[in-house]
CSV table of C-alpha atoms in Angstrom, one decimal:
chain,number,residue,atom,x,y,z
R,93,MET,CA,16.6,85.9,-43.4
R,94,ALA,CA,20.3,85.7,-44.1
R,95,SER,CA,22.6,85.0,-41.2
R,96,HIS,CA,25.1,87.7,-40.2
R,97,ARG,CA,27.5,85.2,-38.4
R,98,LYS,CA,31.0,85.0,-39.8
R,99,PRO,CA,32.2,81.6,-40.9
R,100,ARG,CA,34.5,79.9,-38.5
R,101,THR,CA,38.1,79.6,-39.6
R,102,SER,CA,40.0,76.4,-38.9
R,103,VAL,CA,43.0,76.7,-36.7
R,104,LEU,CA,45.0,74.7,-39.2
R,105,ALA,CA,43.7,76.8,-42.0
R,106,SER,CA,44.7,80.1,-40.4
R,107,PRO,CA,48.3,81.3,-40.9
R,108,GLY,CA,48.8,81.2,-37.1
R,109,GLY,CA,47.3,77.7,-37.0
R,110,ARG,CA,49.6,76.5,-39.8
R,111,ARG,CA,52.6,77.8,-37.8
R,112,THR,CA,51.3,76.0,-34.7
R,113,ALA,CA,50.9,72.7,-36.5
R,114,ALA,CA,54.3,73.1,-38.1
R,115,GLY,CA,55.7,73.7,-34.6
R,116,LEU,CA,54.0,70.6,-33.3
R,117,THR,CA,55.2,68.5,-36.2
R,118,THR,CA,58.8,69.7,-35.7
R,119,ALA,CA,58.6,69.0,-32.0
R,120,ALA,CA,57.3,65.5,-32.6
R,121,LEU,CA,60.0,64.7,-35.2
R,122,ALA,CA,62.6,66.1,-32.8
R,123,SER,CA,61.3,63.8,-30.0
R,124,VAL,CA,61.4,60.8,-32.3
R,125,THR,CA,64.9,61.7,-33.4
R,126,LEU,CA,66.0,62.0,-29.7
R,127,LEU,CA,64.4,58.7,-28.8
R,128,SER,CA,66.1,57.1,-31.8
R,129,GLN,CA,69.4,58.5,-30.8
R,130,SER,CA,68.9,57.4,-27.2
R,131,ALA,CA,68.1,53.9,-28.4
R,132,ASP,CA,71.2,53.9,-30.6
R,133,ALA,CA,73.3,55.2,-27.8
R,134,ALA,CA,72.2,52.3,-25.5
R,135,PRO,CA,75.1,49.9,-25.1
R,136,ARG,CA,74.7,46.7,-27.0
R,137,ALA,CA,76.3,43.4,-25.9
R,138,PRO,CA,79.2,42.6,-28.2
R,139,LYS,CA,78.7,39.6,-30.4
R,140,PRO,CA,80.8,36.7,-29.1
R,141,THR,CA,83.8,35.6,-31.1
R,142,ILE,CA,83.9,32.2,-32.7
R,143,GLU,CA,86.5,31.2,-30.1
R,144,GLU,CA,84.1,32.2,-27.3
R,145,VAL,CA,81.2,30.3,-29.0
R,146,LYS,CA,83.4,27.2,-29.3
R,147,LYS,CA,84.4,27.4,-25.6
R,148,LYS,CA,80.8,27.9,-24.6
R,149,VAL,CA,79.5,25.0,-26.7
R,150,ASP,CA,82.3,22.7,-25.4
R,151,ASP,CA,81.4,23.7,-21.8
R,152,LEU,CA,77.8,22.9,-22.4
R,153,TYR,CA,78.6,19.5,-23.9
R,154,HIS,CA,80.8,18.9,-20.9
R,155,GLN,CA,78.0,19.9,-18.5
R,156,ALA,CA,75.5,17.8,-20.5
R,157,GLU,CA,77.8,14.7,-20.2
R,158,LEU,CA,78.2,15.3,-16.4
R,159,ALA,CA,74.4,15.4,-16.2
R,160,THR,CA,74.2,12.3,-18.3
R,161,GLU,CA,76.3,10.4,-15.8
R,162,LYS,CA,74.1,11.6,-13.0
R,163,TYR,CA,71.1,10.4,-15.1
R,164,ASN,CA,72.8,7.0,-15.6
R,165,GLY,CA,73.4,6.6,-11.9
R,166,ALA,CA,69.9,7.7,-11.0
R,167,LYS,CA,68.4,5.3,-13.6
R,168,GLU,CA,70.6,2.4,-12.2
R,169,ARG,CA,69.4,3.1,-8.7
R,170,ALA,CA,65.8,3.4,-9.9
R,171,ASP,CA,66.0,0.1,-11.7
R,172,GLU,CA,67.5,-1.6,-8.6
R,173,GLN,CA,64.9,-0.1,-6.3
R,174,ARG,CA,62.1,-1.1,-8.7
R,175,HIS,CA,63.4,-4.7,-8.6
R,176,THR,CA,63.6,-4.6,-4.8
R,177,VAL,CA,60.1,-3.2,-4.5
R,178,ASP,CA,58.7,-5.9,-6.8
R,179,GLY,CA,60.4,-8.6,-4.7
R,180,LEU,CA,59.1,-7.1,-1.4
R,181,LEU,CA,55.5,-6.7,-2.7
R,182,ASN,CA,55.6,-10.4,-3.9
R,183,ALA,CA,56.9,-11.4,-0.5
R,184,ALA,CA,54.2,-9.3,1.3
R,185,ALA,CA,51.5,-11.0,-0.8
R,186,LYS,CA,52.8,-14.5,0.2
R,187,ARG,CA,52.9,-13.4,3.8
R,188,ALA,CA,49.3,-12.2,3.6
R,189,GLU,CA,48.3,-15.5,2.1
R,190,GLN,CA,49.9,-17.4,4.9
R,191,MET,CA,48.3,-15.1,7.4
R,192,ASN,CA,44.9,-15.7,5.9
R,193,ARG,CA,45.4,-19.4,6.2
R,194,SER,CA,46.3,-19.0,9.9
R,195,ARG,CA,43.3,-16.8,10.4
R,196,HIS,CA,41.0,-19.4,8.8
R,197,GLN,CA,42.3,-22.1,11.1
R,198,LEU,CA,41.7,-19.9,14.1
R,199,GLY,CA,38.2,-19.3,12.8
R,200,MET,CA,37.6,-23.1,12.7
R,201,PHE,CA,38.7,-23.4,16.3
R,202,ALA,CA,36.6,-20.5,17.4
R,203,SER,CA,33.5,-22.1,15.8
R,204,ALA,CA,34.2,-25.5,17.5
R,205,GLN,CA,34.5,-23.7,20.8
R,206,TYR,CA,31.2,-21.9,20.2
R,207,ARG,CA,29.4,-25.2,19.4
R,208,THR,CA,30.5,-26.7,22.8
R,209,GLY,CA,28.8,-23.7,24.4
R,210,GLY,CA,31.9,-23.0,26.6
R,211,MET,CA,30.6,-25.5,29.2
R,212,ASN,CA,33.0,-26.4,32.0
R,213,PRO,CA,34.3,-30.0,32.2
R,214,THR,CA,32.2,-30.9,35.4
R,215,ALA,CA,29.0,-29.9,33.8
R,216,GLN,CA,29.9,-31.8,30.6
R,217,LEU,CA,30.6,-35.0,32.7
R,218,MET,CA,27.3,-34.8,34.6
R,219,LEU,CA,25.3,-34.3,31.4
R,220,ALA,CA,27.1,-36.9,29.4
R,221,LYS,CA,25.2,-40.1,28.7
R,222,ASP,CA,28.4,-42.1,28.3
R,223,PRO,CA,31.4,-41.2,30.6
R,224,GLN,CA,33.8,-42.9,28.2
R,225,GLN,CA,32.6,-40.7,25.4
R,226,PHE,CA,33.2,-37.6,27.7
R,227,PHE,CA,36.8,-38.7,28.4
R,228,ASP,CA,37.4,-39.3,24.6
R,229,ARG,CA,36.0,-35.9,23.8
R,230,SER,CA,38.1,-34.3,26.6
R,231,HIS,CA,41.3,-35.9,25.2
R,232,LEU,CA,40.4,-34.6,21.7
R,233,MET,CA,39.8,-31.1,23.1
R,234,GLU,CA,43.2,-31.2,24.7
R,235,ARG,CA,44.8,-32.0,21.4
R,236,LEU,CA,42.7,-29.3,19.7
R,237,THR,CA,43.7,-26.8,22.4
R,238,SER,CA,47.4,-27.6,21.7
R,239,ARG,CA,46.8,-27.1,17.9
R,240,GLN,CA,44.9,-23.9,18.7
R,241,LYS,CA,47.7,-22.5,20.6
R,242,GLN,CA,50.1,-23.3,17.8
R,243,ALA,CA,47.7,-21.7,15.3
R,244,VAL,CA,47.6,-18.5,17.4
R,245,THR,CA,51.4,-18.5,17.5
R,246,ASP,CA,51.6,-19.0,13.8
R,247,TYR,CA,49.1,-16.3,13.1
R,248,GLN,CA,51.0,-13.8,15.4
R,249,GLU,CA,54.3,-14.6,13.6
R,250,GLN,CA,52.7,-14.3,10.2
R,251,ALA,CA,51.1,-11.0,11.1
R,252,ALA,CA,54.4,-9.6,12.5
R,253,ALA,CA,56.3,-10.8,9.4
R,254,ALA,CA,53.6,-9.2,7.1
R,255,ALA,CA,53.8,-5.9,8.9
R,256,HIS,CA,57.7,-6.0,8.6
R,257,GLN,CA,57.4,-6.6,4.9
R,258,ARG,CA,55.0,-3.7,4.5
R,259,VAL,CA,57.4,-1.4,6.3
R,260,LYS,CA,60.3,-2.5,4.0
R,261,ALA,CA,58.1,-2.2,0.9
R,262,THR,CA,57.0,1.3,2.0
R,263,ASP,CA,60.7,2.4,2.6
R,264,SER,CA,61.7,1.0,-0.8
R,265,LEU,CA,58.9,2.8,-2.5
R,266,GLU,CA,60.0,6.1,-1.0
R,267,GLN,CA,63.6,5.4,-2.2
R,268,LEU,CA,62.2,4.6,-5.6
R,269,GLN,CA,60.3,7.9,-5.7
R,270,LYS,CA,63.5,9.8,-4.8
R,271,SER,CA,65.5,8.0,-7.5
R,272,GLN,CA,62.8,8.7,-10.0
R,273,ALA,CA,62.8,12.4,-9.0
R,274,SER,CA,66.6,12.5,-9.4
R,275,LEU,CA,66.3,10.8,-12.7
R,276,LYS,CA,63.8,13.4,-14.0
R,277,GLU,CA,65.9,16.3,-12.8
R,278,SER,CA,69.1,14.9,-14.5
R,279,LYS,CA,67.2,14.3,-17.7
R,280,ARG,CA,65.9,17.9,-17.7
R,281,SER,CA,69.4,19.2,-17.1
R,282,VAL,CA,70.8,17.2,-20.0
R,283,GLN,CA,68.1,18.5,-22.3
R,284,ASP,CA,68.5,22.1,-21.2
R,285,LYS,CA,72.3,22.1,-21.8
R,286,LEU,CA,72.0,20.5,-25.2
R,287,SER,CA,69.2,22.8,-26.2
R,288,GLU,CA,71.4,25.8,-25.3
R,289,ALA,CA,74.3,24.5,-27.3
R,290,ARG,CA,72.0,23.9,-30.3
R,291,GLN,CA,70.7,27.5,-30.1
R,292,LEU,CA,74.2,28.9,-30.0
R,293,LEU,CA,75.2,26.9,-33.1
R,294,SER,CA,72.0,27.8,-34.9
R,295,ARG,CA,72.8,31.6,-34.7
R,296,LEU,CA,76.1,31.2,-36.6
R,297,THR,CA,76.4,32.2,-40.2
R,298,ALA,CA,77.8,29.8,-42.8
R,299,GLN,CA,81.1,31.6,-42.6
R,300,GLU,CA,81.2,31.4,-38.8
R,301,LYS,CA,80.4,27.7,-38.9
R,302,ALA,CA,83.3,27.1,-41.3
R,303,ARG,CA,85.6,29.0,-38.9
R,304,LEU,CA,84.3,26.9,-36.0
R,305,ALA,CA,85.0,23.7,-37.9
R,306,ALA,CA,88.5,25.0,-38.7
R,307,LEU,CA,89.2,25.6,-35.0
R,308,GLU,CA,88.0,22.1,-34.2
R,309,ARG,CA,90.3,20.7,-36.8
R,310,GLN,CA,93.2,22.6,-35.3
R,311,LYS,CA,92.4,21.2,-31.8
R,312,GLU,CA,92.2,17.7,-33.2
R,313,ALA,CA,95.5,18.1,-35.1
R,314,ALA,CA,97.3,19.3,-31.9
R,315,ALA,CA,96.0,16.4,-29.9
R,316,LYS,CA,97.0,14.0,-32.7
R,317,ARG,CA,100.6,15.4,-32.7
R,318,LYS,CA,100.8,14.9,-29.0
R,319,ALA,CA,99.6,11.3,-29.3
R,320,GLU,CA,102.1,10.6,-32.0
R,321,GLU,CA,104.9,12.1,-29.8
R,322,GLU,CA,103.8,10.0,-26.9
R,323,ALA,CA,103.7,6.9,-29.1
R,324,ARG,CA,107.2,7.4,-30.2
R,325,ARG,CA,108.4,7.9,-26.6
R,326,GLN,CA,106.6,4.7,-25.6
R,327,GLN,CA,108.2,2.8,-28.4
R,328,GLU,CA,111.6,4.1,-27.3
R,329,ARG,CA,110.9,3.0,-23.7
R,330,GLU,CA,109.9,-0.4,-24.9
R,331,ARG,CA,113.1,-0.8,-27.0
R,332,GLN,CA,115.1,0.3,-24.0
R,333,ARG,CA,113.5,-2.3,-21.8
R,334,GLN,CA,114.2,-5.0,-24.3
R,335,GLN,CA,117.8,-3.9,-24.5
R,336,ASP,CA,118.0,-4.0,-20.8
R,337,GLY,CA,116.6,-7.5,-20.7
R,338,GLY,CA,113.3,-6.5,-19.3
R,339,GLY,CA,111.2,-8.0,-22.1
R,340,SER,CA,107.9,-6.8,-23.3
R,341,THR,CA,105.3,-5.4,-21.0
R,342,GLY,CA,102.4,-6.8,-23.0
R,343,GLY,CA,101.8,-9.6,-20.5
R,344,GLN,CA,101.0,-7.4,-17.5
R,345,THR,CA,97.8,-8.4,-15.8
R,346,GLY,CA,94.9,-6.3,-14.7
R,347,GLY,CA,95.0,-7.6,-11.1
R,348,GLY,CA,93.2,-10.4,-9.3
R,349,SER,CA,93.8,-14.0,-10.2
R,350,SER,CA,93.8,-13.4,-14.0
R,351,THR,CA,96.9,-14.4,-15.9
R,352,GLY,CA,98.6,-12.1,-18.3
R,353,ASP,CA,97.4,-14.1,-21.3
R,354,SER,CA,93.8,-14.2,-20.2
R,355,SER,CA,93.8,-10.5,-19.4
R,356,SER,CA,95.2,-9.7,-22.8
R,357,THR,CA,92.6,-11.9,-24.5
R,358,LYS,CA,89.8,-10.1,-22.7
R,359,ALA,CA,91.2,-6.8,-23.7
R,360,GLU,CA,91.4,-7.9,-27.3
R,361,LYS,CA,87.7,-9.0,-27.2
R,362,ALA,CA,86.7,-5.7,-25.6
R,363,LEU,CA,88.6,-3.7,-28.3
R,364,ALA,CA,87.1,-5.8,-31.1
R,365,PHE,CA,83.7,-5.0,-29.8
R,366,ALA,CA,84.5,-1.3,-29.5
R,367,ARG,CA,85.9,-1.1,-33.0
R,368,ALA,CA,82.7,-2.7,-34.4
R,369,GLN,CA,80.7,0.2,-32.9
R,370,ILE,CA,82.6,3.0,-34.7
R,371,GLY,CA,80.2,5.2,-36.6
R,372,LYS,CA,77.3,4.6,-34.4
R,373,PRO,CA,75.8,7.8,-32.9
R,374,TYR,CA,76.3,9.2,-29.4
R,375,VAL,CA,73.0,9.3,-27.6
R,376,TRP,CA,73.0,10.2,-23.9
R,377,GLY,CA,71.9,7.4,-21.6
R,378,ALA,CA,72.3,4.8,-24.3
R,379,THR,CA,74.0,1.4,-23.8
R,380,GLY,CA,73.6,0.0,-27.3
R,381,PRO,CA,73.3,-1.8,-29.6
R,382,SER,CA,72.5,1.0,-32.0
R,383,SER,CA,73.8,4.0,-30.0
R,384,TYR,CA,76.0,4.7,-26.9
R,385,ASP,CA,77.1,7.3,-24.5
R,386,CYS,CA,80.7,7.2,-23.3
R,387,SER,CA,80.3,4.9,-20.3
R,388,GLY,CA,77.6,2.8,-22.0
R,389,LEU,CA,80.2,2.0,-24.7
R,390,THR,CA,83.0,0.9,-22.4
R,391,GLN,CA,80.5,-1.1,-20.3
R,392,ALA,CA,79.2,-2.9,-23.3
R,393,ALA,CA,82.7,-3.5,-24.7
R,394,TRP,CA,84.0,-5.2,-21.6
R,395,LYS,CA,80.8,-7.1,-21.1
R,396,ALA,CA,81.5,-8.7,-24.5
R,397,ALA,CA,84.8,-9.8,-23.0
R,398,GLY,CA,83.1,-11.3,-20.0
R,399,VAL,CA,83.9,-8.5,-17.5
R,400,THR,CA,81.1,-6.7,-15.8
R,401,LEU,CA,81.6,-2.9,-15.3
R,402,PRO,CA,79.4,-0.5,-13.4
R,403,ARG,CA,77.2,1.9,-15.4
R,404,THR,CA,78.8,5.3,-14.6
R,405,THR,CA,82.3,6.7,-15.1
R,406,TRP,CA,82.4,7.5,-11.4
R,407,ASP,CA,82.1,3.8,-10.6
R,408,GLN,CA,84.1,2.4,-13.5
R,409,VAL,CA,87.1,4.4,-12.4
R,410,LYS,CA,87.1,2.4,-9.2
R,411,VAL,CA,87.3,-1.0,-10.9
R,412,GLY,CA,90.6,-2.7,-11.8
R,413,GLN,CA,94.2,-1.6,-11.5
R,414,ARG,CA,95.2,2.0,-11.7
R,415,VAL,CA,97.9,2.6,-14.4
R,416,ALA,CA,99.9,5.7,-15.3
R,417,THR,CA,99.4,7.3,-18.8
R,418,LYS,CA,102.9,6.2,-19.9
R,419,ASP,CA,102.0,2.6,-19.1
R,420,LEU,CA,98.7,2.4,-20.9
R,421,GLN,CA,97.9,-0.8,-22.8
R,422,PRO,CA,95.1,-1.5,-25.3
R,423,GLY,CA,91.9,-2.1,-23.6
R,424,ASP,CA,92.6,0.2,-20.6
R,425,LEU,CA,90.0,2.8,-19.7
R,426,VAL,CA,91.1,6.5,-19.8
R,427,PHE,CA,89.0,9.0,-17.8
R,428,PHE,CA,88.9,12.7,-18.4
R,429,PHE,CA,88.2,16.0,-16.5
R,430,ASP,CA,88.5,16.6,-12.8
R,431,ASP,CA,84.9,15.5,-12.4
R,432,ILE,CA,85.5,12.2,-14.2
R,433,SER,CA,82.6,12.8,-16.6
R,434,HIS,CA,84.1,11.1,-19.7
R,435,VAL,CA,85.8,7.8,-20.5
R,436,GLY,CA,87.3,6.2,-23.6
R,437,MET,CA,89.1,2.9,-24.3
R,438,TYR,CA,92.8,3.0,-25.1
R,439,ILE,CA,93.8,1.3,-28.4
R,440,GLY,CA,97.5,2.2,-28.4
R,441,GLY,CA,99.6,4.9,-30.1
R,442,GLY,CA,98.1,7.6,-27.8
R,443,LYS,CA,94.6,7.0,-29.2
R,444,MET,CA,91.3,5.7,-27.9
R,445,ILE,CA,87.8,4.7,-29.1
R,446,HIS,CA,85.1,6.7,-27.5
R,447,ALA,CA,81.6,8.1,-27.8
R,448,PRO,CA,82.4,11.9,-27.8
R,449,HIS,CA,79.2,14.0,-27.4
R,450,PRO,CA,75.8,14.6,-29.0
R,451,GLY,CA,76.0,15.2,-32.7
R,452,ALA,CA,79.1,13.0,-33.0
R,453,SER,CA,79.6,9.3,-33.6
R,454,VAL,CA,81.8,6.6,-31.9
R,455,ARG,CA,85.3,7.2,-33.3
R,456,GLU,CA,89.0,7.0,-32.8
R,457,GLU,CA,90.6,10.1,-31.3
R,458,SER,CA,93.7,11.2,-29.4
R,459,ILE,CA,93.5,10.8,-25.6
R,460,TYR,CA,95.1,14.2,-25.4
R,461,TYR,CA,92.0,15.9,-26.9
R,462,MET,CA,90.7,16.3,-23.3
R,463,PRO,CA,92.4,16.7,-19.9
R,464,ILE,CA,93.2,13.3,-18.6
R,465,TYR,CA,92.1,12.4,-15.0
R,466,GLY,CA,93.5,8.9,-14.8
R,467,SER,CA,93.3,5.3,-16.2
R,468,VAL,CA,92.4,1.8,-15.0
R,469,ARG,CA,92.9,-1.7,-16.4
R,470,PRO,CA,89.8,-3.9,-16.0
R,471,GLY,CA,90.1,-7.6,-16.1
């Protein structure tokens, strides 16, 4: 039998349904449009200018170098502590060996006493077959008692010394752990700063990188002009001194008992070494021979001249005679920034040899490229 039910009509198929669907589609598109417009209307951070990028990168390199000097100091302390700990552990082992010998000797005396049974002298005399043998044995025991007392004293002294060595070794181990923790923190800080600088530079287009290089050349040229001006002024001052009968200042000493000639010879040796390193890469924490950081280079250069300098810029600035910028001589160390985080070796004419920063190599550059903190003359 045929069904009398009417076929269902789809909402979308009906005219009203089509209008409803069209309305929904229009509303959805409107919503998307509004969301898009809202997103576009959200404020975007302006892209930094090349000048801002350069300043940021320079600041990061500066912070990385500061962290490098902290790393150098922590590494030096860790190395010293490790050497101290090794010495204390060796000393503690020797003390333990001496204490064991004393303990062994005490054991021998204890065994001898056990064999006598702890009998009192009267009983031993009454039981002795030969009185003379008793008196000989008594004399021997008196001597043994004296040696036993000394053995006890020796053991007590060795035990006290061993305990003291253990305490010192424990303290030094704690200091070593602190130095190693500081070393790890400084290393992480250096790596973070350099990573951030690399990321900033990697985002630049080829055109922006060219602009950045041009800004760097402008800065170098300005520093070079200032160095040349200072060199001319220095030459003028020297001529004036000679006219006034003052002679050359080339024989000034670096303090202490060194003569002018020996100080000059040492400076020449240090400079010769520094010049031979030109072109080698800057690597933070490096002291040569294939790469250097700034204080690693100056330390190695003066070591070649027979002068021992500390590892960090903060300690190197305390060594030698302080000199004014206008009185700089070849071989003098010039320190930069208020935090004394960089150092170079003066070569004359307002220029220095230094290891600049990661990505650069040891090179000659104007001392006016960075703000000068002060200078010293080792020797």
